[in-house]
PDB file of C-alpha atoms in Angstrom:
ATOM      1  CA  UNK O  11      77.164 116.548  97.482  1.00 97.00           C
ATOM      2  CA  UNK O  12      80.813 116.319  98.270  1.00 98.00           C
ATOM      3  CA  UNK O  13      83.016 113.226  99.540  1.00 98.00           C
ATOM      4  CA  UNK O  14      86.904 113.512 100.811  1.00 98.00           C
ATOM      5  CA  UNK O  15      88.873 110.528 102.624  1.00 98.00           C
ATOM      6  CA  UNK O  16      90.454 113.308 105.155  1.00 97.00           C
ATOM      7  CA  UNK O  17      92.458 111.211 106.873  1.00 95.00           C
ATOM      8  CA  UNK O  18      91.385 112.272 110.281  1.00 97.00           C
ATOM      9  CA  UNK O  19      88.836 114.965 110.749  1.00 97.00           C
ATOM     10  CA  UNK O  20      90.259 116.565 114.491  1.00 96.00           C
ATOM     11  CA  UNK O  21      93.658 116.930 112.414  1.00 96.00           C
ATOM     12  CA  UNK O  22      91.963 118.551 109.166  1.00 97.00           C
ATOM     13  CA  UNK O  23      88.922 120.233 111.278  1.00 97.00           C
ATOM     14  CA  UNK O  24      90.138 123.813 110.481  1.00 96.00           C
ATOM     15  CA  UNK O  25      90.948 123.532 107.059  1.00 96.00           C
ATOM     16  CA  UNK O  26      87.903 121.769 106.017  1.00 96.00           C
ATOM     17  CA  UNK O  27      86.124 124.871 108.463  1.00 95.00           C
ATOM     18  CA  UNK O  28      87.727 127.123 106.030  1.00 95.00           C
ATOM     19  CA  UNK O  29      87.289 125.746 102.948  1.00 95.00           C
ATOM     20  CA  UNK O  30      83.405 125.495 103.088  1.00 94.00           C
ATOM     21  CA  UNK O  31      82.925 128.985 104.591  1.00 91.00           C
ATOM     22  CA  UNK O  32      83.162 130.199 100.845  1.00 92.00           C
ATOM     23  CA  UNK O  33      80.950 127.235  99.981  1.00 94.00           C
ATOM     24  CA  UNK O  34      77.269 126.042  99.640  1.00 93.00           C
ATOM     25  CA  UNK O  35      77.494 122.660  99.950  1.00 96.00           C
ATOM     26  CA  UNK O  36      74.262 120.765 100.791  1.00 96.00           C
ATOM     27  CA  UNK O  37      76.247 117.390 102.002  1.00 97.00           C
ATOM     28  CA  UNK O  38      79.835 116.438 102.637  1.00 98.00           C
ATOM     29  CA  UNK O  39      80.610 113.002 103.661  1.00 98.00           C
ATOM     30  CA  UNK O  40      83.987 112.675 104.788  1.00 98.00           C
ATOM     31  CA  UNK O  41      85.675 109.255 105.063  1.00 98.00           C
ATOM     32  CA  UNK O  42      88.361 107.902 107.725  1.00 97.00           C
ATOM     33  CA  UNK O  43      87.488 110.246 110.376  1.00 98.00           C
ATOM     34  CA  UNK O  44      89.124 108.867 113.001  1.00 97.00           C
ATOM     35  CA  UNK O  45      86.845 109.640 115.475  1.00 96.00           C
ATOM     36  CA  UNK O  46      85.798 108.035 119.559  1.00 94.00           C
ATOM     37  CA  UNK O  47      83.846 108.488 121.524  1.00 93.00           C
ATOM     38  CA  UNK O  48      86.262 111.095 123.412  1.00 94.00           C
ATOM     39  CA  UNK O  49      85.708 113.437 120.416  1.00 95.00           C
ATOM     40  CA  UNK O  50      82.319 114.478 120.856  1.00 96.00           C
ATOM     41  CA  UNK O  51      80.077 116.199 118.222  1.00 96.00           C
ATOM     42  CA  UNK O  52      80.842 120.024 119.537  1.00 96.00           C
ATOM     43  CA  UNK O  53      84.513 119.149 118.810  1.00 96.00           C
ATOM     44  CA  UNK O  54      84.127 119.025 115.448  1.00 97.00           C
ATOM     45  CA  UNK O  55      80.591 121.146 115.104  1.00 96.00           C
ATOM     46  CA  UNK O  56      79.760 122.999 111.450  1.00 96.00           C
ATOM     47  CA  UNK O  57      77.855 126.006 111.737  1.00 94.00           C
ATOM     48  CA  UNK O  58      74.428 125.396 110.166  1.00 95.00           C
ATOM     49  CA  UNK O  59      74.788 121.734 109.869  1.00 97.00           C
ATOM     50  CA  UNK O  60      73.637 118.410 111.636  1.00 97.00           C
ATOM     51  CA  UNK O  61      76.712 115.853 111.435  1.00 98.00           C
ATOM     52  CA  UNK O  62      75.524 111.827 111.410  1.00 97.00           C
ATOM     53  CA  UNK O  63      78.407 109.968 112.507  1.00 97.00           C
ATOM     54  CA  UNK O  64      79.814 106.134 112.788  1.00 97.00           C
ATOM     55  CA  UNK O  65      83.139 105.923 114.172  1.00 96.00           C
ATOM     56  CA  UNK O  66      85.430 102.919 114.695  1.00 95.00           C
ATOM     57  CA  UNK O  67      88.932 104.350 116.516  1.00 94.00           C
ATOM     58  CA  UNK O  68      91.456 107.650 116.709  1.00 93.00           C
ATOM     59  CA  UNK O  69      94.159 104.773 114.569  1.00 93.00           C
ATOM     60  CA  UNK O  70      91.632 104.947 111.572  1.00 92.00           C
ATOM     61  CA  UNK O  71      88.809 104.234 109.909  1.00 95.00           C
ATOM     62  CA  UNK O  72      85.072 105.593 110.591  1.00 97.00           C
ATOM     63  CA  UNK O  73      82.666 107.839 108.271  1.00 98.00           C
ATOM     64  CA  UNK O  74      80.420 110.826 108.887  1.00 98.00           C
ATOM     65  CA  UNK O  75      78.223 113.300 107.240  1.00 98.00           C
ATOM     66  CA  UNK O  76      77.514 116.765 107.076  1.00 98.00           C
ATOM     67  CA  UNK O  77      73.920 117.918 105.897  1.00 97.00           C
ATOM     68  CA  UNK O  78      72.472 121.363 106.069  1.00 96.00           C
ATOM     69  CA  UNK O  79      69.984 121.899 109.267  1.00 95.00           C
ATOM     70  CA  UNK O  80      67.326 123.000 106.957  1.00 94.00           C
ATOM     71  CA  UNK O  81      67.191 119.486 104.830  1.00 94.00           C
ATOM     72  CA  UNK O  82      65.141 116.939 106.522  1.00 96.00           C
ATOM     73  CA  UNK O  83      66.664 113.449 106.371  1.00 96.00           C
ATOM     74  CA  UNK O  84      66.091 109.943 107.776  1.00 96.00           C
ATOM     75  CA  UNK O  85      68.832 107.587 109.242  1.00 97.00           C
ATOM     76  CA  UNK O  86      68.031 104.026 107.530  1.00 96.00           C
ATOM     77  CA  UNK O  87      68.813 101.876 110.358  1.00 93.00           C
ATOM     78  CA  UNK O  88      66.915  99.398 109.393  1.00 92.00           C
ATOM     79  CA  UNK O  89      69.089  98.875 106.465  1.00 91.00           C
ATOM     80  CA  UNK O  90      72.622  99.880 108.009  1.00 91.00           C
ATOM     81  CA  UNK O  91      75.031  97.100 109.102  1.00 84.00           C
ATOM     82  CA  UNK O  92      77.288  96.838 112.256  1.00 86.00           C
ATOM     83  CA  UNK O  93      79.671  94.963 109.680  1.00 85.00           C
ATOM     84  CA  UNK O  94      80.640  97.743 107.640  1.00 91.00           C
ATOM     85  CA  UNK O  95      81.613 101.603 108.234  1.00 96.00           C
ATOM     86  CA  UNK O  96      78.680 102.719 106.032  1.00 97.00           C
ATOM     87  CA  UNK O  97      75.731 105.536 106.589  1.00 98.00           C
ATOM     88  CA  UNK O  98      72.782 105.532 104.758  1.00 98.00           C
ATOM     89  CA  UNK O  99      70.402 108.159 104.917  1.00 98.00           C
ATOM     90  CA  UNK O 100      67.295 109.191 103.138  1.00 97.00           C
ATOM     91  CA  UNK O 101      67.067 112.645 101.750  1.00 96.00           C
ATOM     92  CA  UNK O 102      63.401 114.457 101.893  1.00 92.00           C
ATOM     93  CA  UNK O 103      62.993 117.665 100.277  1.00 83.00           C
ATOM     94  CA  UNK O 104      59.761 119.381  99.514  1.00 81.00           C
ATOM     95  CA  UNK O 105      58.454 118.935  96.250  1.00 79.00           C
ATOM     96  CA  UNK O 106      60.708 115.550  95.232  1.00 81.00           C
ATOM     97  CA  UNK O 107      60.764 112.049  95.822  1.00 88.00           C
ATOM     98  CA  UNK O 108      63.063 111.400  98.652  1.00 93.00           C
ATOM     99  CA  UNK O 109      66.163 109.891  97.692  1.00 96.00           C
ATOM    100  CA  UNK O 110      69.136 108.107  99.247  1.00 97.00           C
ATOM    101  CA  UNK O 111      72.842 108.648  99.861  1.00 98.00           C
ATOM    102  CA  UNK O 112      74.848 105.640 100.802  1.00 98.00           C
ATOM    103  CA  UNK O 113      78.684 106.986 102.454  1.00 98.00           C
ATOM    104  CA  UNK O 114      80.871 104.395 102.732  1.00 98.00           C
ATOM    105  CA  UNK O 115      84.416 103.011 103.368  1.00 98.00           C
ATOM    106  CA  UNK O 116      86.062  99.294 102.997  1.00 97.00           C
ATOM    107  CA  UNK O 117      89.335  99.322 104.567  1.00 96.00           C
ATOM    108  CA  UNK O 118      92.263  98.247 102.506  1.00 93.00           C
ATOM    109  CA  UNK O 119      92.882  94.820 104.793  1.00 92.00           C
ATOM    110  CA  UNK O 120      89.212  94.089 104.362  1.00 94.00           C
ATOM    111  CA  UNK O 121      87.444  90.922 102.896  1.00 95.00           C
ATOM    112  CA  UNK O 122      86.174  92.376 100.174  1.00 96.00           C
ATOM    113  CA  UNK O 123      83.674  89.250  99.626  1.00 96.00           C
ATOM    114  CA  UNK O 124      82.073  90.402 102.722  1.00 96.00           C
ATOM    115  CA  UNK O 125      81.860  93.635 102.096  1.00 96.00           C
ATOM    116  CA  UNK O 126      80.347  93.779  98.948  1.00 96.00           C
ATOM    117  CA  UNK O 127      77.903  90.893 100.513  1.00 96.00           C
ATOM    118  CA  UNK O 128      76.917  93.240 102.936  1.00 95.00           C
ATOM    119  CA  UNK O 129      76.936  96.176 100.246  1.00 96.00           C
ATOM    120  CA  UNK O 130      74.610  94.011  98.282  1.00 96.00           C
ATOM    121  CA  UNK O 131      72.023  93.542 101.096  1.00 95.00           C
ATOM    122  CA  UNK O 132      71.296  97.284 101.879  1.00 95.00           C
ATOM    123  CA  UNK O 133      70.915  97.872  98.079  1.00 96.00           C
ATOM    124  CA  UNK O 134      68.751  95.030  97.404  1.00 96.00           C
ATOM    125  CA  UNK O 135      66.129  96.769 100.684  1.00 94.00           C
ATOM    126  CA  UNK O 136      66.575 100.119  98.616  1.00 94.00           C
ATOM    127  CA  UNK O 137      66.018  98.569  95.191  1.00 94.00           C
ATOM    128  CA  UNK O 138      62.768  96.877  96.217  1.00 94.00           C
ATOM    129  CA  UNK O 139      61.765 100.761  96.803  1.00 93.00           C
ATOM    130  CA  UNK O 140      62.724 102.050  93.659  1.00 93.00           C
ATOM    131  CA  UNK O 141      64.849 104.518  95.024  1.00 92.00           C
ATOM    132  CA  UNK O 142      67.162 107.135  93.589  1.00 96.00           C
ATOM    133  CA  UNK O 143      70.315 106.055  94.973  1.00 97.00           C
ATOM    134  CA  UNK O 144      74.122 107.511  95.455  1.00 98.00           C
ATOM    135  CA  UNK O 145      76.776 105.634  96.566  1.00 98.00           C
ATOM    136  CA  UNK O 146      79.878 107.959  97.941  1.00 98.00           C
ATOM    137  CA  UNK O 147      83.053 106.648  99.682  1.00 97.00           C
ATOM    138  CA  UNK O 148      86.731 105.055  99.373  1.00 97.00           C
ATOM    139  CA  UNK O 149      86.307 101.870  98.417  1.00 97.00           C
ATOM    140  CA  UNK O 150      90.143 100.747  97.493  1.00 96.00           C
ATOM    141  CA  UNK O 151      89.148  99.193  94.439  1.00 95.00           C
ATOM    142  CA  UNK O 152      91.229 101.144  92.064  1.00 95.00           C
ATOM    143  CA  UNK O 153      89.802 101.677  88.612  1.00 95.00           C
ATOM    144  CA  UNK O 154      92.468 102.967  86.876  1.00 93.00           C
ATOM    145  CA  UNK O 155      94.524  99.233  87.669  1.00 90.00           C
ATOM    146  CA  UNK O 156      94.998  97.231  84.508  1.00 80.00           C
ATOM    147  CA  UNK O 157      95.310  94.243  86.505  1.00 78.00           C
ATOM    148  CA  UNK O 158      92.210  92.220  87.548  1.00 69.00           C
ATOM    149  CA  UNK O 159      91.892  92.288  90.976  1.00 88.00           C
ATOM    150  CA  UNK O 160      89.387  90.464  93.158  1.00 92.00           C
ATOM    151  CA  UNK O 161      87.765  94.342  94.687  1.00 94.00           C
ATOM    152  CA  UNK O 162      87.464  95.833  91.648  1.00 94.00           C
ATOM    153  CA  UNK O 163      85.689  92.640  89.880  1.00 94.00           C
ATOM    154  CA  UNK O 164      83.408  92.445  92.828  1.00 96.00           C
ATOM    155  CA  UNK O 165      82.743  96.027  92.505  1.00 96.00           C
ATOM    156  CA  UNK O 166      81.606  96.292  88.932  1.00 95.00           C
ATOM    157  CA  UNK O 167      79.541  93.143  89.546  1.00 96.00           C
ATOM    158  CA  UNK O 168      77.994  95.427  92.067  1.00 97.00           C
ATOM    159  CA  UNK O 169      77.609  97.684  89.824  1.00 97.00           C
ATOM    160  CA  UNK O 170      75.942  96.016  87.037  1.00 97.00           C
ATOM    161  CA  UNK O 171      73.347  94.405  89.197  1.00 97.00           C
ATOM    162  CA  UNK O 172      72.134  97.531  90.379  1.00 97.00           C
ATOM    163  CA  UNK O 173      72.725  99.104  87.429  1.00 97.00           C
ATOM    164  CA  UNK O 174      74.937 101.785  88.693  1.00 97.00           C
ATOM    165  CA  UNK O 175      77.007 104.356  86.922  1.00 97.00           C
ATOM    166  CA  UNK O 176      80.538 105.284  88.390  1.00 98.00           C
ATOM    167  CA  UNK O 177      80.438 108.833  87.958  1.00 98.00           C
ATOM    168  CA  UNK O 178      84.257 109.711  88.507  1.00 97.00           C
ATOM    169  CA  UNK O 179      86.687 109.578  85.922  1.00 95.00           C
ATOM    170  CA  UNK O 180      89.922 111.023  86.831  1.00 95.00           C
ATOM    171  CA  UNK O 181      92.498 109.952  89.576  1.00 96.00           C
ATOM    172  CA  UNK O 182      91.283 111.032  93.039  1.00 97.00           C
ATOM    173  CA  UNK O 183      94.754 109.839  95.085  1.00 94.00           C
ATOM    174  CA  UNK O 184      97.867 110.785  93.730  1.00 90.00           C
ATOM    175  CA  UNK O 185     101.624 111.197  94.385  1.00 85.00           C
ATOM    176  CA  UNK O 186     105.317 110.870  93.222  1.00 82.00           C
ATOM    177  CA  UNK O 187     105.224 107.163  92.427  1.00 85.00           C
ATOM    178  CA  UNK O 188     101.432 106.818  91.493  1.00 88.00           C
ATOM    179  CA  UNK O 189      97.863 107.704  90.762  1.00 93.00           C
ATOM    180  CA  UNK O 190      94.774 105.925  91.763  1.00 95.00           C
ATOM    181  CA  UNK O 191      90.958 106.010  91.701  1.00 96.00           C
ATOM    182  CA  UNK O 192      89.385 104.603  94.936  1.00 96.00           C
ATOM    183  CA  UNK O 193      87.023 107.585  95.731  1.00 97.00           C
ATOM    184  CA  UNK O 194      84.026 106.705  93.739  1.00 98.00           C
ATOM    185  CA  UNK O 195      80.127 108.265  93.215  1.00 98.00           C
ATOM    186  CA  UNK O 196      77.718 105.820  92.100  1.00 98.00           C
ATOM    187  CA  UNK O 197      74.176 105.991  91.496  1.00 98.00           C
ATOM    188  CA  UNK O 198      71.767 104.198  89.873  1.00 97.00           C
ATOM    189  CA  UNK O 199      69.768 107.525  88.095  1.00 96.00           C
ATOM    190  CA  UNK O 200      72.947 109.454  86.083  1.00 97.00           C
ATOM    191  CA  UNK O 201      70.245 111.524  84.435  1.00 96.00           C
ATOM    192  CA  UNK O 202      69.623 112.897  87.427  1.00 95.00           C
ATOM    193  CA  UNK O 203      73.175 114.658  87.196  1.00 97.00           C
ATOM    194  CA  UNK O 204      73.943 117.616  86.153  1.00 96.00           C
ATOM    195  CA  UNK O 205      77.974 117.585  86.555  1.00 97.00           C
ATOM    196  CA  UNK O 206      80.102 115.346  88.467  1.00 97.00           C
ATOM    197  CA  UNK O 207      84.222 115.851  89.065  1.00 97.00           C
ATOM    198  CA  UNK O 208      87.303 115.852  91.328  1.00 97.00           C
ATOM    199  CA  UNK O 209      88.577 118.763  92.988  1.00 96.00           C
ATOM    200  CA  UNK O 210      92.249 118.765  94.198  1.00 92.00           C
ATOM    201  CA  UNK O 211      92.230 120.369  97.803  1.00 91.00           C
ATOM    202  CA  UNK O 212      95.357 119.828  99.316  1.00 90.00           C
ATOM    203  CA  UNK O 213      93.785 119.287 102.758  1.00 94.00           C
ATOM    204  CA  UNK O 214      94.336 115.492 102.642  1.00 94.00           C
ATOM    205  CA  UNK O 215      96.670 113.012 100.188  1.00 93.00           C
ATOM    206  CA  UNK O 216      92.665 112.285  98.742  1.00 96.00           C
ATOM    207  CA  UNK O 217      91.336 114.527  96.443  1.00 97.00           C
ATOM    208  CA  UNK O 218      87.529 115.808  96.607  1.00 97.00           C
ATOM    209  CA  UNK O 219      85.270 114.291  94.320  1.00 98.00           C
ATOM    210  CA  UNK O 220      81.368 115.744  94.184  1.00 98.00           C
ATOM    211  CA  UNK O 221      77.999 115.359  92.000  1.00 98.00           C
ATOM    212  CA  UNK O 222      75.577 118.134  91.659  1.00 97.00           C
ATOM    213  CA  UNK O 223      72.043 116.392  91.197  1.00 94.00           C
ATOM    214  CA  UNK O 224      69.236 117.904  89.663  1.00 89.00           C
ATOM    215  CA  UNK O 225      66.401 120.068  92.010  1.00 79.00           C
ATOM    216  CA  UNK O 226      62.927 118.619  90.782  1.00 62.00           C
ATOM    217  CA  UNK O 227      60.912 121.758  90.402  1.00 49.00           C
ATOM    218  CA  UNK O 228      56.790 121.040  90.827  1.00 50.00           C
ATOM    219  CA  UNK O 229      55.326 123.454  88.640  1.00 45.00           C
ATOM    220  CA  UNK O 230      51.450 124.228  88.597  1.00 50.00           C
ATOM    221  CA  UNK O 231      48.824 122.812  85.919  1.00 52.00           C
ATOM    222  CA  UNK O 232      47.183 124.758  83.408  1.00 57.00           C
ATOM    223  CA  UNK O 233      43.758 125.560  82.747  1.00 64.00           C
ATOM    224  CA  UNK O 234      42.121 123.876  79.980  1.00 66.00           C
ATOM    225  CA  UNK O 235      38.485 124.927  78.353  1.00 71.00           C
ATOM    226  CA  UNK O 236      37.573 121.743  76.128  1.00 68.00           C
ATOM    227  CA  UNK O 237      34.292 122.022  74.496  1.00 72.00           C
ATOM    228  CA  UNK O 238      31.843 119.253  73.890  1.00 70.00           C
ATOM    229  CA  UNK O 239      28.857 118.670  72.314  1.00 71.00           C
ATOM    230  CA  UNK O 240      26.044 117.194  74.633  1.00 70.00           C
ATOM    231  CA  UNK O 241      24.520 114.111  74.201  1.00 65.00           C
ATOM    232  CA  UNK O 242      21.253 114.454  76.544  1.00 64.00           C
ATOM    233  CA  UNK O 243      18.502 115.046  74.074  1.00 71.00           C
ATOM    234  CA  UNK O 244      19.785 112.726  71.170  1.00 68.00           C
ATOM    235  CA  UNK O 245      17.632 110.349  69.783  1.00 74.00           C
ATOM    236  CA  UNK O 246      19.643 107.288  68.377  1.00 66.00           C
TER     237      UNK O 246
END
């Protein structure tokens, strides 16, 4: 699973196009998409994926995913908000529990009181099902601040009560005058993991950041011959 804050997908279509045709990627979410309604789905079509999408203008904002055709998934709306640019989707693949991936973006003008509120509700409906959870998105809290700001203390509050892991350790924005981490992957079973980093693309000012999440492999029982000795005729 891959996320990237491209910065408007009809600019960046072709690159990201190219980029993935030498890769086997079973879900990219991309963040500020900057999609209408104008822009319809064959506009920016992947070969051999479905694309889920939740757009807010062409000036900014808006997320969307990418997941192969041959994955089954479920849109959670009954767990999605009209309050925040946020997908969630559960993830069903033979042989494993489903799980679910939570794509995200908070805005940099954004209350971030209300949008951790909001956070907070969908994961409290997902906790009470014991699901395995990932959280992937820009969420402008920077983690590499030293200052205490108000997003980043809401967001490891967030954290702690749902006992997620933030899985990305290195900057994921950065230029002449600074470096930042606001692309973040949380989820709430790390051992599930097998490697997590960021991977500087050049297609946007963002870098990539991606997990790679164990397969759960059902293997078949055994045989087992036990022997016994039979109790029928004894006489106590």
């Amino acid at each position: 699973m891959v996320s990237l804050n491209i910065g408007s997908l009809p600019r960046h279509f072709e690159e990201l196009r190219t980029w993935l045709s030498e890769q086997n990627i079973d879900l990219i979410a991309l963040i500020e998409t900057r999609l209408d309604r104008d822009v319809t789905d064959n506009h920016v079509k992947l070969d051999n994926y479905q694309l889920i999408r939740k757009d807010r203008n062409r000036y900014g904002g808006g997320v969307c995913t990418y997941l192969k055709n041959h994955i089954n998934c479920k849109v959670r709306c009954d767990v999605m908000s009209d309050d925040t640019e946020t997908i969630v989707i559960d993830i069903i693949k033979p042989n494993s529990k489903p799980f679910t991936v939570v794509v995200s973006y908070r805005p940099p003008e954004s209350d971030p009181d209300m949008f951790f509120d909001h956070m907070t509700s969908i994961f409290n409906l997902l906790d009470n099902e014991q699901r395995e959870t990932y959280l992937l998105g820009d969420l402008n809290c920077d983690l590499l601040s030293e200052r205490s700001r108000r997003p980043i203390t809401l967001l490891n509050s967030f954290s702690e009560l749902f006992q997620l892991e933030q899985l990305i350790k290195e900057p994921t924005r950065c230029n002449e005058n600074s470096q930042t981490l606001i692309d973040v992957i949380l989820t709430n079973t790390p051992e599930r993991v097998v490697t997590s980093a960021v991977l500087h693309l050049g297609i946007s000012d963002h870098s990539l950041v991606y997990v790679v999440r164990k397969v759960a492999i059902k293997t078949k029982s055994r045989h087992r011959v036990v022997n016994i000795r039979s109790m029928k005729n004894f006489n106590s």
